[in-house]
CSV table of C-alpha atoms and ligand atoms in Angstrom, one decimal:
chain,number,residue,atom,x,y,z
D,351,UNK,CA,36.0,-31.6,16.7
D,352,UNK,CA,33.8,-33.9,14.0
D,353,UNK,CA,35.8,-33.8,10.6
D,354,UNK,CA,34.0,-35.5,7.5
D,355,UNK,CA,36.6,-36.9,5.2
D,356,UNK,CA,34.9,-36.3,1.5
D,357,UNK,CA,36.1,-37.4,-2.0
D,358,UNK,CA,34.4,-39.6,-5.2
D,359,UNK,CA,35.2,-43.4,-4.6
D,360,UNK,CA,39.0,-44.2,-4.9
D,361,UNK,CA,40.5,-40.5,-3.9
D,362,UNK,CA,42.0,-41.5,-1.4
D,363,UNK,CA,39.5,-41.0,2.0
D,364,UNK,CA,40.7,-44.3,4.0
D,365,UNK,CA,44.3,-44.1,3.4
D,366,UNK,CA,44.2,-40.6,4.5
D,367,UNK,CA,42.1,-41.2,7.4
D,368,UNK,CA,44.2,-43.2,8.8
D,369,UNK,CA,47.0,-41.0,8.7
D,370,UNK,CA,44.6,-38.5,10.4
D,371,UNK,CA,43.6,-41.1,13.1
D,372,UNK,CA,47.5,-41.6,13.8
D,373,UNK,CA,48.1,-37.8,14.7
D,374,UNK,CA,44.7,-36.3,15.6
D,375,UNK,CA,42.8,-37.7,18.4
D,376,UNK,CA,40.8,-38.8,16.4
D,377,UNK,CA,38.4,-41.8,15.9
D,378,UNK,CA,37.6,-43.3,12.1
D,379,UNK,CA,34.0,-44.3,11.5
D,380,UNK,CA,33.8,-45.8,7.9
D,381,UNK,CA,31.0,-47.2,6.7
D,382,UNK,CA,32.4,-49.1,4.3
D,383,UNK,CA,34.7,-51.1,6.5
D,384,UNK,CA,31.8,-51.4,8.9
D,385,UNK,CA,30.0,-53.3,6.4
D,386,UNK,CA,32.4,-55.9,4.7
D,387,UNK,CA,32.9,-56.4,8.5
D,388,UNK,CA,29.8,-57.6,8.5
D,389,UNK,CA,30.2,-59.4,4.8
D,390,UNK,CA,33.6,-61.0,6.2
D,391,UNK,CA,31.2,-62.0,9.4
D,392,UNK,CA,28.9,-63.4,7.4
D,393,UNK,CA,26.2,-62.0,9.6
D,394,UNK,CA,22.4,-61.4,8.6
D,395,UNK,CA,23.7,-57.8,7.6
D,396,UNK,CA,26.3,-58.7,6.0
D,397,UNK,CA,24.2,-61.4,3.6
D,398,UNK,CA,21.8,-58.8,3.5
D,399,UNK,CA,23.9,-55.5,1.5
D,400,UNK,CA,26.8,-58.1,0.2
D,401,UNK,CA,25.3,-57.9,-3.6
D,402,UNK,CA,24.4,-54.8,-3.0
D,403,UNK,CA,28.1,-53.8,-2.2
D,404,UNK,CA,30.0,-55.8,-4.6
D,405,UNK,CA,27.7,-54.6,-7.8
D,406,UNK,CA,28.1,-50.7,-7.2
D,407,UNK,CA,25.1,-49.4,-5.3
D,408,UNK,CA,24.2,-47.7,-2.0
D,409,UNK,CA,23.2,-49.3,1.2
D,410,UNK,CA,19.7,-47.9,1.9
D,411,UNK,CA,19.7,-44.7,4.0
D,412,UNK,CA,17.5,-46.1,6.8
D,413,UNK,CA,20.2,-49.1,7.2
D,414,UNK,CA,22.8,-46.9,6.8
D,415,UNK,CA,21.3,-44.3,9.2
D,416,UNK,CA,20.5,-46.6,11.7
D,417,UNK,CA,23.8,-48.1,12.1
D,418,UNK,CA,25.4,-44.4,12.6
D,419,UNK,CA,23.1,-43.3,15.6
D,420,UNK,CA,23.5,-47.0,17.2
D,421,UNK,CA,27.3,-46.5,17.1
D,422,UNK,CA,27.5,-42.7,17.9
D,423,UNK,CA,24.9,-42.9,20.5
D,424,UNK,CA,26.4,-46.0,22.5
D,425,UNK,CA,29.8,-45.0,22.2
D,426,UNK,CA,32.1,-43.2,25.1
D,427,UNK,CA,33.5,-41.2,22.5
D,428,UNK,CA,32.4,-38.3,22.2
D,429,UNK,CA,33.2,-34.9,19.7
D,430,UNK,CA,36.2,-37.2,18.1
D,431,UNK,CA,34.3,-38.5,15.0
D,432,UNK,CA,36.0,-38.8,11.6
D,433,UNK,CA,33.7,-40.0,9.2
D,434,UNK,CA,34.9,-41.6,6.0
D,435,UNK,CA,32.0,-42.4,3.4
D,436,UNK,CA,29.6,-40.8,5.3
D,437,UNK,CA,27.2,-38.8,5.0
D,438,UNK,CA,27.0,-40.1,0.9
D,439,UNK,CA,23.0,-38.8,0.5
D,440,UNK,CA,21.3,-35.7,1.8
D,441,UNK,CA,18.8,-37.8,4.5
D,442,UNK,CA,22.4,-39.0,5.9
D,443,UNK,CA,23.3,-35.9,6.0
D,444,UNK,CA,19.8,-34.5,7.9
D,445,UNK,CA,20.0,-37.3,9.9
D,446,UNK,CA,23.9,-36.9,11.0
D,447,UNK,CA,23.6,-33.1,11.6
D,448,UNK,CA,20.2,-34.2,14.2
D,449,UNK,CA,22.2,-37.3,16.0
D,450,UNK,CA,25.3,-34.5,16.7
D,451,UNK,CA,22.7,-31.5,17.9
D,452,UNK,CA,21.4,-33.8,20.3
D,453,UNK,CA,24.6,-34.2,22.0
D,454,UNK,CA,25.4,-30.5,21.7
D,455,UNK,CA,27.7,-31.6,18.8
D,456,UNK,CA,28.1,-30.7,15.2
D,457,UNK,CA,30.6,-31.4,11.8
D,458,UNK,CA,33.6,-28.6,12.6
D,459,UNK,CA,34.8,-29.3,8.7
D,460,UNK,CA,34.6,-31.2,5.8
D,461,UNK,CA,37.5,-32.0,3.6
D,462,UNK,CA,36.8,-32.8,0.3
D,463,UNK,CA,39.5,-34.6,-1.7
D,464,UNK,CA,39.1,-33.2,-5.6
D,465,UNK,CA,40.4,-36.0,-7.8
D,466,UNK,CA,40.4,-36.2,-11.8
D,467,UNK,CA,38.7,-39.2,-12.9
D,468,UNK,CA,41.7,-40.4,-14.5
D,469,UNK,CA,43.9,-40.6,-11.9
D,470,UNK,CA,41.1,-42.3,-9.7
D,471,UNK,CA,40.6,-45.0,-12.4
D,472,UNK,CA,44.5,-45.5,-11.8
D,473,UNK,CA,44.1,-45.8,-7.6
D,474,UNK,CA,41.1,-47.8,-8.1
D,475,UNK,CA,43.0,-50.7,-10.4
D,476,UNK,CA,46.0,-50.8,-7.9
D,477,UNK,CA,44.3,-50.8,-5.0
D,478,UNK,CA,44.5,-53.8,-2.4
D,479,UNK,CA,43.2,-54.0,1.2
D,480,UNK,CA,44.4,-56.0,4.2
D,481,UNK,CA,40.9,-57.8,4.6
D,482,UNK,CA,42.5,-58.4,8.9
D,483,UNK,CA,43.6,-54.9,9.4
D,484,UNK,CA,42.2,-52.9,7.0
D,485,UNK,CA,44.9,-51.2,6.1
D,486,UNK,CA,44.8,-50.0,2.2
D,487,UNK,CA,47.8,-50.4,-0.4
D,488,UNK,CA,48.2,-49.3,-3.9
D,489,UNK,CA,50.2,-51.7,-6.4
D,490,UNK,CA,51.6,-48.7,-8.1
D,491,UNK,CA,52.2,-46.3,-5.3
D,492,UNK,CA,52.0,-47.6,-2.0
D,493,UNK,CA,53.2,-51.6,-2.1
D,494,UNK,CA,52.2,-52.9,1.1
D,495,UNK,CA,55.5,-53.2,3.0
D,496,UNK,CA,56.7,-56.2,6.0
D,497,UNK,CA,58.2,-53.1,8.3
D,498,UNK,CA,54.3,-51.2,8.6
D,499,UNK,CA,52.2,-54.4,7.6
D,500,UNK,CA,52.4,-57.1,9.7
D,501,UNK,CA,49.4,-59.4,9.4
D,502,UNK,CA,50.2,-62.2,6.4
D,503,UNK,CA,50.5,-61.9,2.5
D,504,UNK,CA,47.3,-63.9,2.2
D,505,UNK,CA,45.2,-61.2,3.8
D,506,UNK,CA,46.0,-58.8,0.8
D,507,UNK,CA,42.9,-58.6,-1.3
D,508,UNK,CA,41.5,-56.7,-3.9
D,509,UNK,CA,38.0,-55.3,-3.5
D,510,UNK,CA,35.3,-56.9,-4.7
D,511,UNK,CA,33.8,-53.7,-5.6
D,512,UNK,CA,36.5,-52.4,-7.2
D,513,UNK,CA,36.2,-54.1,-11.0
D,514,UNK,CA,35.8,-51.7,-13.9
D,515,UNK,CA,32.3,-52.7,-14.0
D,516,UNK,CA,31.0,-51.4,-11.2
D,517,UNK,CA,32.9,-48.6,-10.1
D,518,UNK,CA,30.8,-46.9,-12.8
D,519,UNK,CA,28.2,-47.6,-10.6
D,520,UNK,CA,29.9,-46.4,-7.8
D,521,UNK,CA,31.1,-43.4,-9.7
D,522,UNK,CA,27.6,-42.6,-11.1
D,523,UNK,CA,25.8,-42.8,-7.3
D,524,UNK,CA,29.0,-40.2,-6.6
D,525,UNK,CA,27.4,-37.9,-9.0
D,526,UNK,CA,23.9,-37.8,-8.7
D,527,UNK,CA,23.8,-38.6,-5.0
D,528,UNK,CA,27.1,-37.6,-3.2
D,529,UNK,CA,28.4,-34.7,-4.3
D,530,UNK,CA,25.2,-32.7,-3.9
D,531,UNK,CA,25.5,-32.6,-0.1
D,532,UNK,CA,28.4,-30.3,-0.9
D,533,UNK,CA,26.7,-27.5,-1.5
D,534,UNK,CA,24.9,-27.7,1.9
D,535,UNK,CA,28.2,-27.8,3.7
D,536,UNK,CA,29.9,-24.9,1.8
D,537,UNK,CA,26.5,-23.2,3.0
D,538,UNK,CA,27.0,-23.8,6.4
D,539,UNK,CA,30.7,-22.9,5.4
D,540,UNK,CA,32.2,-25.6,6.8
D,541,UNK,CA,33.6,-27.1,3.3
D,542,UNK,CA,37.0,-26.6,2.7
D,543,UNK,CA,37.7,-28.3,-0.5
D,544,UNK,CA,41.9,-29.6,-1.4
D,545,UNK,CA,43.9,-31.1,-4.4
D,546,UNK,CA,43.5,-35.0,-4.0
D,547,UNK,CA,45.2,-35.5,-6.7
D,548,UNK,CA,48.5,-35.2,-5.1
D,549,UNK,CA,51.1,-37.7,-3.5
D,550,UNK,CA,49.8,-39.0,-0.5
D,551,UNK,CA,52.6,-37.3,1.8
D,552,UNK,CA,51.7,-33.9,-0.1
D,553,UNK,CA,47.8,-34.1,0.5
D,554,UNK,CA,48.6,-35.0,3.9
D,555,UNK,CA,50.7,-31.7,4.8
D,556,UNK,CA,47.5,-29.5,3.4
D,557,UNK,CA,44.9,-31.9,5.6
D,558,UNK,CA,47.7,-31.3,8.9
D,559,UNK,CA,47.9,-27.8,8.2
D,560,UNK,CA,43.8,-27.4,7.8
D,561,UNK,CA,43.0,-29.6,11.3
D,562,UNK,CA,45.9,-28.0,13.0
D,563,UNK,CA,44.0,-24.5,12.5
D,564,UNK,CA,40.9,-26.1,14.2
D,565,UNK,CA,40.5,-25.3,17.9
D,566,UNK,CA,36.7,-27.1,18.3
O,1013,AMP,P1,33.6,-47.3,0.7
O,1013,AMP,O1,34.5,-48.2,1.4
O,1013,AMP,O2,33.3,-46.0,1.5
O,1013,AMP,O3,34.0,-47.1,-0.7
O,1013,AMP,O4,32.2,-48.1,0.7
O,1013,AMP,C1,32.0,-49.3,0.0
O,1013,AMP,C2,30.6,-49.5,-0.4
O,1013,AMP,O5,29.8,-49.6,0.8
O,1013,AMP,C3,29.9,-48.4,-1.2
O,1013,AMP,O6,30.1,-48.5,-2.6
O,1013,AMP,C4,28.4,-48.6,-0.8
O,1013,AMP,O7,27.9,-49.7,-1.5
O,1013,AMP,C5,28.5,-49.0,0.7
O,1013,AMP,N1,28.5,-47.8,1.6
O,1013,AMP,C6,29.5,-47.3,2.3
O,1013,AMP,N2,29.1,-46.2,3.0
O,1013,AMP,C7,27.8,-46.0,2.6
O,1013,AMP,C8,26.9,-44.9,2.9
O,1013,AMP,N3,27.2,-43.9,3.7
O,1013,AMP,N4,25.7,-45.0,2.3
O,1013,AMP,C9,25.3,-46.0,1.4
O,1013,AMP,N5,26.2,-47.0,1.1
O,1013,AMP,C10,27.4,-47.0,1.7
């Protein structure tokens, strides 16, 4: 199966991704981490999208794009995608559904993590990533601890794209340009929507429970 983790910026898609990854046999593709790989790499990508990330807006879709069917198409894996902050715009999501039919693929289900704003404003202000592992903390909720997180202190960062500033940005691009591609899932009724604003244990359970149900 191909599962599409959905949700406005801060609900909580990475952390529970990796949660997925660790019980499903599944394989995370984030686009986000792929590119402040690249930022962190300094490489002519990275230099390239690095404002772009850190003041709010989208990486163009042929970039974006691009980077997807060069992964996807030279990988061995195969029916085992989970992808986390993508598709974010309809021609990702065009583009996406024609990379899978070509490998007699296609997106079993998308969860979509419903979060108020407030409580995303909240995850958003605590959050801090291990910039070696990846691995995402929360100040408030989910202080990185020494028994699960074992690179050093130092790594802890927060995002660079997370200030107030720009996550209105971010939050704005949600609206007008995310969300939309809902409605084409829900057509295709493989949108199954869940309370993200939950504990992070609690949201969990409902995601087990959905993917456990899921036989393709
Ligand atoms: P994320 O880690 O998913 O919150 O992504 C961080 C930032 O990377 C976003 O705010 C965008 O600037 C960029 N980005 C990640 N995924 C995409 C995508 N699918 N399309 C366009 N930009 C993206």
């Amino acid at each position: 199966m191909n599962v599409i983790i959905f949700g406005p910026p801060g609900a909580g898609k990475g952390t529970q991704s990796k949660n997925i990854t660790n019980d499903f046999n599944l394989v995370q593709l984030s686009t986000g981490d792929l590119f402040r790989k690249e930022i962190n790499n300094k490489t002519e990508l990275g230099k390239k999208i690095e404002t772009l990330i850190n003041s709010g807006k989208l990486v163009s879709d042929e970039i974006v794009n691009n980077l997807i069917e060069d992964i996807i198409l030279n990988s061995s894996i195969s029916n085992k995608f989970l992808f986390d902050g993508y598709p974010r715009t309809l021609p990702q999501v065009y583009t996406l559904d024609k990379i899978l039919k070509g490998l007699g693929q296609k997106i079993s289900i998308v969860i979509s993590l419903n979060v108020d704003q407030q409580v995303i404003i909240k995850r958003i202000n605590g959050r801090i990533i291990c910039t070696k592992c990846f691995k995402i903390f929360n100040e408030y909720f989910n202080p990185p601890d020494s028994k699960d997180h074992l690179c050093k202190r130092e790594f802890l960062e927060k995002r660079p794209d997370d200030s107030a500033k720009t996550i209105i940005n971010r939050f704005q691009n949600y609206i007008s340009k995310t969300k939309p591609i809902l409605e084409y899932y829900k057509k295709k009724g493989s949108l199954c929507e869940i309370d993200g604003n939950k504990k992070i244990d609690e949201i969990y359970d409902r995601i087990k429970g959905i993917l456990n149900n899921i036989r393709h």
